[in-house]
Short mmCIF file of C-alpha atoms and ligand atoms in Angstrom, two decimals:
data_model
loop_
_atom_site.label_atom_id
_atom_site.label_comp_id
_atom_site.label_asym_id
_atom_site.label_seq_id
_atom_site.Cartn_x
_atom_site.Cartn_y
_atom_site.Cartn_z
CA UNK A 1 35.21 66.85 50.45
CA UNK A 2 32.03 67.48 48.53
CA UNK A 3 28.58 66.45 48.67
CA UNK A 4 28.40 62.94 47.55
CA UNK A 5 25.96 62.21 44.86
CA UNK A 6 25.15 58.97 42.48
CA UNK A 7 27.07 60.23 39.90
CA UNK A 8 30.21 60.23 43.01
CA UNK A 9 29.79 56.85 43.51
CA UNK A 10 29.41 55.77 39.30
CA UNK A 11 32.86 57.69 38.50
CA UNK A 12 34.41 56.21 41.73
CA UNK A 13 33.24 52.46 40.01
CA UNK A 14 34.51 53.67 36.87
CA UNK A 15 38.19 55.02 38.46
CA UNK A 16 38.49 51.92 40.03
CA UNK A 17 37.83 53.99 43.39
CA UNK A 18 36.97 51.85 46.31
CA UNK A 19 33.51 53.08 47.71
CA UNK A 20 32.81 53.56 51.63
CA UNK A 21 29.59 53.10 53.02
CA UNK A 22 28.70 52.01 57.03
CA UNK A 23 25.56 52.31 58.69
CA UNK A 24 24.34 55.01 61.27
CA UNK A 25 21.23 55.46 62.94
CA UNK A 26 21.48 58.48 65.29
CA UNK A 27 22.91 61.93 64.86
CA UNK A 28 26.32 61.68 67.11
CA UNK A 29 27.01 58.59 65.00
CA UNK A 30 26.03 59.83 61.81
CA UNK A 31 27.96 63.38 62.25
CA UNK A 32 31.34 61.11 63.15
CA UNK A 33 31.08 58.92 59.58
CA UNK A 34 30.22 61.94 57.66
CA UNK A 35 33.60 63.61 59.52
CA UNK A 36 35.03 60.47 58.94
CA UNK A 37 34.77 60.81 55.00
CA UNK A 38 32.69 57.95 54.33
CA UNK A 39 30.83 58.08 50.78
CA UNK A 40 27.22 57.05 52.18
CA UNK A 41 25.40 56.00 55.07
CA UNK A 42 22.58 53.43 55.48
CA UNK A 43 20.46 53.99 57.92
CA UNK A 44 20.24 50.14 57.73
CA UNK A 45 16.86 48.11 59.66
CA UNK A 46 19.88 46.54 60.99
CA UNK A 47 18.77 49.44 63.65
CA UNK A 48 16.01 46.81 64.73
CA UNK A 49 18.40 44.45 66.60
CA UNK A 50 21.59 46.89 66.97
CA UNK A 51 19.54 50.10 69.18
CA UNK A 52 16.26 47.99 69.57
CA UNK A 53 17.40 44.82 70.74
CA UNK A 54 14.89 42.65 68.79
CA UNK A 55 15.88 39.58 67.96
CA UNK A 56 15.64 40.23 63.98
CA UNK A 57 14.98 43.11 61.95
CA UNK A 58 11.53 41.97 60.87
CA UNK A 59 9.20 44.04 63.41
CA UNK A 60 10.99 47.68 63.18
CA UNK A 61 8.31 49.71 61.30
CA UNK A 62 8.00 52.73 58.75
CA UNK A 63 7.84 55.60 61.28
CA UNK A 64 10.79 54.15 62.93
CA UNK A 65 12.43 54.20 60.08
CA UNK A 66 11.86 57.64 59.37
CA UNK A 67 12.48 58.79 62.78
CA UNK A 68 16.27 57.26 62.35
CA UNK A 69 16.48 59.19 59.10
CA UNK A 70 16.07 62.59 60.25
CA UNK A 71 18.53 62.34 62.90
CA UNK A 72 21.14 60.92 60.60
CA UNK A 73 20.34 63.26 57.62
CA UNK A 74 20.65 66.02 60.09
CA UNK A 75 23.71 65.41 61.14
CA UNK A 76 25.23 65.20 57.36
CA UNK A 77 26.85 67.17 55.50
CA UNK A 78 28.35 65.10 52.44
CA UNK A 79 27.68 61.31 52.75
CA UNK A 80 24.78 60.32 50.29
CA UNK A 81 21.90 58.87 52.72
CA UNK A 82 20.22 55.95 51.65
CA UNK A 83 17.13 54.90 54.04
CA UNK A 84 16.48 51.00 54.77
CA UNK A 85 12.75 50.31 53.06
CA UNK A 86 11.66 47.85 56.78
CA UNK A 87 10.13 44.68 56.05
CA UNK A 88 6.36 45.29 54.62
CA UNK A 89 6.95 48.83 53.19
CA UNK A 90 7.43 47.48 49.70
CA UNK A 91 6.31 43.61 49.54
CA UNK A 92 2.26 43.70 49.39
CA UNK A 93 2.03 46.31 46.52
CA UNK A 94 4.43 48.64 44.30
CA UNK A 95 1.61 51.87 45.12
CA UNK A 96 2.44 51.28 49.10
CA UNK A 97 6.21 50.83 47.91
CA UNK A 98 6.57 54.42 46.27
CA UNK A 99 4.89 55.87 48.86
CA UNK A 100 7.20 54.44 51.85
CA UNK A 101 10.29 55.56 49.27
CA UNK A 102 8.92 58.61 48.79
CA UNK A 103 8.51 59.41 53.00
CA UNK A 104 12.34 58.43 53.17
CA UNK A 105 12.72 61.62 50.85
CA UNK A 106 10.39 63.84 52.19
CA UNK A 107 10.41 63.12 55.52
CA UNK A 108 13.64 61.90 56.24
CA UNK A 109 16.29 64.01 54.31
CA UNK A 110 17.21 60.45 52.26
CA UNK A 111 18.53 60.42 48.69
CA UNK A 112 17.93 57.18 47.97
CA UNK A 113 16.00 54.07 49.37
CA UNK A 114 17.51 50.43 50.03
CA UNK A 115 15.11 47.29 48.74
CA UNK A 116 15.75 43.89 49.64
CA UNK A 117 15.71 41.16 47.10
CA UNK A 118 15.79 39.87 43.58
CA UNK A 119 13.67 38.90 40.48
CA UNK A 120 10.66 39.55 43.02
CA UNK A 121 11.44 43.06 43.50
CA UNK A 122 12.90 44.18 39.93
CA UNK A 123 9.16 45.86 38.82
CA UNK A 124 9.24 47.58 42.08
CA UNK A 125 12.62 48.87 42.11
CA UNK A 126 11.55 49.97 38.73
CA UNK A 127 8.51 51.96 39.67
CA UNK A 128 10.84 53.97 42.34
CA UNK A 129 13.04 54.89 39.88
CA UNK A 130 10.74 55.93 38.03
CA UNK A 131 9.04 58.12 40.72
CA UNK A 132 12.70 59.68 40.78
CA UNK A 133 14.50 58.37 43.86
CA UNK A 134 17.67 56.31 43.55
CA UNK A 135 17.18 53.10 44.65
CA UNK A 136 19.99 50.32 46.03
CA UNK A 137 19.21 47.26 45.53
CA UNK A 138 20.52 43.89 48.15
CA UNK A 139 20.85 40.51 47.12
CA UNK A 140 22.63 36.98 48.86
CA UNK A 141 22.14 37.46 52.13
CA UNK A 142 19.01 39.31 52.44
CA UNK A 143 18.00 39.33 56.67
CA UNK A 144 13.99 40.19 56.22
CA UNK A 145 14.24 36.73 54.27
CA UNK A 146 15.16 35.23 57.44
CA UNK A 147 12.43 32.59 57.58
CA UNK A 148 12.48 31.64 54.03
CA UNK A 149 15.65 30.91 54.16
CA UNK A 150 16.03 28.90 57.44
CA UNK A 151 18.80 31.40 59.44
CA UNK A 152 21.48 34.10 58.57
CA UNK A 153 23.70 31.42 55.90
CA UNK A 154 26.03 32.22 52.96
CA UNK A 155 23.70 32.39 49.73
CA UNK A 156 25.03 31.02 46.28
CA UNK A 157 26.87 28.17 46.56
CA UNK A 158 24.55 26.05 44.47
CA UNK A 159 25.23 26.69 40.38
CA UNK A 160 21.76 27.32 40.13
CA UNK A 161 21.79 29.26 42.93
CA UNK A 162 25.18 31.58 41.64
CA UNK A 163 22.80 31.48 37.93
CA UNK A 164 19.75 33.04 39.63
CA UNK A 165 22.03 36.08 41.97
CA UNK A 166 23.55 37.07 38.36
CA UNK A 167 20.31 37.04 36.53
CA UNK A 168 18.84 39.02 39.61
CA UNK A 169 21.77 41.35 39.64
CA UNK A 170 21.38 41.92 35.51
CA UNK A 171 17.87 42.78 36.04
CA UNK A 172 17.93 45.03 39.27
CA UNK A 173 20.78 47.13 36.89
CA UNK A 174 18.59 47.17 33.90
CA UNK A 175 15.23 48.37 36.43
CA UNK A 176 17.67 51.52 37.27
CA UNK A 177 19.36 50.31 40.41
CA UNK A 178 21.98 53.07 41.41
CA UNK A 179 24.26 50.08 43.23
CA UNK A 180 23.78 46.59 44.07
CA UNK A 181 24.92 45.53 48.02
CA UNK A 182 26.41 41.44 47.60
CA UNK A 183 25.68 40.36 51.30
CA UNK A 184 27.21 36.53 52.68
CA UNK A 185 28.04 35.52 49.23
CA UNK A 186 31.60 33.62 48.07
CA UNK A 187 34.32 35.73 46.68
CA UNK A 188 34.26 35.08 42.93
CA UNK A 189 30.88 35.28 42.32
CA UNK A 190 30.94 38.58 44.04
CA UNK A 191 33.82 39.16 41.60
CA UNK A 192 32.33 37.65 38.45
CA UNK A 193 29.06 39.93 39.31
CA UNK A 194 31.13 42.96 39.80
CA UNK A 195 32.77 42.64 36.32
CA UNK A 196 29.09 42.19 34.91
CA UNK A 197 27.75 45.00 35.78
CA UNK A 198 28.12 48.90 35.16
CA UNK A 199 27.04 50.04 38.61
CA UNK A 200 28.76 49.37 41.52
CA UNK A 201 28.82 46.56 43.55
CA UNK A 202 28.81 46.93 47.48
CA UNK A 203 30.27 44.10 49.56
CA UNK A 204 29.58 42.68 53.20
CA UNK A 205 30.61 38.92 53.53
CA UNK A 206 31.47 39.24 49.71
CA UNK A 207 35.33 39.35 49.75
CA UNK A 208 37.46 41.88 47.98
CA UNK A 209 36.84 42.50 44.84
CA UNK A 210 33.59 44.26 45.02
CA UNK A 211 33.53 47.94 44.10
CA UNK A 212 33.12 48.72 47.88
CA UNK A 213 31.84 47.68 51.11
CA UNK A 214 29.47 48.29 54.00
CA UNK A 215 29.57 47.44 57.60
CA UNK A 216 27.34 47.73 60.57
CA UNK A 217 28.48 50.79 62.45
CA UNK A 218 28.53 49.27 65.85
CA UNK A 219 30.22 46.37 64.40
CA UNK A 220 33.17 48.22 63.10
CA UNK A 221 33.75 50.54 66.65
CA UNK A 222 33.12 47.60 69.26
CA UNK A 223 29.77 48.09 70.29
CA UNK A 224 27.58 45.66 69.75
CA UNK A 225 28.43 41.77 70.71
CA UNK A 226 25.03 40.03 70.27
CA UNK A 227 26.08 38.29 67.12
CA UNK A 228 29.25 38.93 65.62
CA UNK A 229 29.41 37.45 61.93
CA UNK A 230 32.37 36.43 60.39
CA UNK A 231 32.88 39.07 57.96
CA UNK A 232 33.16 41.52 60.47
CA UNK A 233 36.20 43.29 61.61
CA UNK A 234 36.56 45.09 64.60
CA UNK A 235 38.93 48.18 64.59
CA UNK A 236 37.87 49.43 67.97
CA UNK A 237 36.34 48.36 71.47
CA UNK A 238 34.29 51.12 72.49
CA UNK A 239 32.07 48.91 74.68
CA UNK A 240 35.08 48.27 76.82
CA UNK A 241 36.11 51.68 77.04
CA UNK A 242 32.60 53.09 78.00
CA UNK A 243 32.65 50.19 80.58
CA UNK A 244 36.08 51.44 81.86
CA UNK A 245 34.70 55.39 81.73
CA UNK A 246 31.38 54.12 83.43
CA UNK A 247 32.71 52.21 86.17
CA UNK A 248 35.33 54.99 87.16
CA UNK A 249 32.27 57.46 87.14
CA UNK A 250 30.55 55.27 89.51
CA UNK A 251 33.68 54.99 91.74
CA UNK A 252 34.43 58.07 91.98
CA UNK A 253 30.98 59.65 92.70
CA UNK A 254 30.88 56.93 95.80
CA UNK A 255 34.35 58.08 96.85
CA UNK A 256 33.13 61.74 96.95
CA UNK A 257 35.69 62.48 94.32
CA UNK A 258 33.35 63.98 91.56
CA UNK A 259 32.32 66.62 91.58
CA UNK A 260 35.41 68.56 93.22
CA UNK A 261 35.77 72.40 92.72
CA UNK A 262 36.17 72.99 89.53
CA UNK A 263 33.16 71.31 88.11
CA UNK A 264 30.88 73.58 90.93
CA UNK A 265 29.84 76.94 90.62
CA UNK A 266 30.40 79.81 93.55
O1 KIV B 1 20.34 46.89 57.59
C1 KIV B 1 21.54 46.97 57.32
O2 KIV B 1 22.32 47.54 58.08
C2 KIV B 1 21.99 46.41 56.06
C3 KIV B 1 23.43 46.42 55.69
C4 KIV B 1 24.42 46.10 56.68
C5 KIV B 1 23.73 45.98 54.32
O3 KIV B 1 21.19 45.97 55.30
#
């Protein structure tokens, strides 16, 4: 496999390729998805509740941020990584915002920069592309909108509400967007805004037909239970097998049966 780029993931849209993309936010995790093959990792604020344990992902801040990046750009060796702009790094002025995309770059390995929102955030989106880093852009769903929007709840069920996502995903393409992530929104809009658009769409909660999809690492392997959503799928319970490793550990050091001979020295 070779180094994924944004021109990878525009001729995978264009085959009709299915793009990969899961979060990671460490470098054991982030060494295991690049091994894996995925296309590109997120190291997603989604890091706030997931390896924080905050409650939302409002509060994680820019150095954090970084601090994630360089482990998981470390670790990589072909998966484009895209860094998570945290809440306040872009909103209170488009200066501030291409100077927190521009640390994901320089000091955190990224190729690209995630932004969340719509017709609010098209001029700054713009002015990152501009400042030459590859921006992906997140509409529906977005979580740092938490309190605006009254909860974590399926976004675009109105008309007007589908009418404003398409406009907003016309607009983040035209600002330069390299991809568009469709988070907690119904299936055929999903599908009716893929077949709009010339970049490629990036589904979680969005059904099928998107040009690819992205889940929370933890999600996908079993390890984190706080809050499952409904568009996750599990293929793996590592929390129960580190809790059946763990517990034998603890057993067996009691018992005096680790550490026998061969894990001492003479
Ligand atoms: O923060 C995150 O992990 C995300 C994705 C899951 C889309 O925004």
């Amino acid at each position: 496999m070779s180094k994924v780029t944004i021109n990878t993931l525009l001729s995978k849209k264009a085959e009709g390729k299915k793009i990969t993309m899961l979060t990671a936010y460490d470098y054991p995790s982030a060494k295991i998805v690049d091994e894996a093959g995925i296309d590109a990792i997120l190291v997603g604020d989604s890091l706030a509740m997931v390896v924080q344990g905050l409650e939302n992902t409002l509060p994680v801040t820019m150095d954090e941020m970084i601090y994630h990046t360089r482990m998981v750009s470390r670790a990589v060796e072909n998966a484009m990584v895209i860094g998570d702009m945290p809440f306040m790094s872009y909103q209170a002025s488009r200066r501030e915002a291409i100077h927190n995309a521009g640390r994901f770059v320089k000091e955190g390995g990224a190729s690209g920069v995630k932004i969340e929102g719509g017709l609010e955030v098209v001029k700054t989106v713009e002015k990152i592309v501009r400042a030459e880093i590859p921006v992906v852009a997140h509409i529906g769903l977005t979580p740092q909108a938490v309190h605006r929007m009254g909860g974590y709840k399926v976004q675009g069920r109105s008309d007007k509400a589908q009418k404003r996502l398409k406009k907003e995903a016309e607009e983040l393409q035209d600002a330069g967007a390299i991809c568009l992530v469709l988070e907690a929104v119904p299936t055929e809009l999903a599908q009716e805004i893929t077949e709009m658009l010339s970049i490629p769409t990036i589904g979680i909660g969005a059904g099928p037909h998107c040009d690819g999809q992205i889940l929370v690492l933890h999600d996908v392997i079993g390890m984190f239970d706080r809050f499952v959503p409904k568009f996750v799928k599990k293929y793996a319970n590592l929390k129960e097998d580190a809790l059946k490793a763990i517990r034998r550990y603890k057993e067996e050091v009691e018992e005096g049966n680790f550490p026998t001979e061969k894990e001492s020295f003479k």
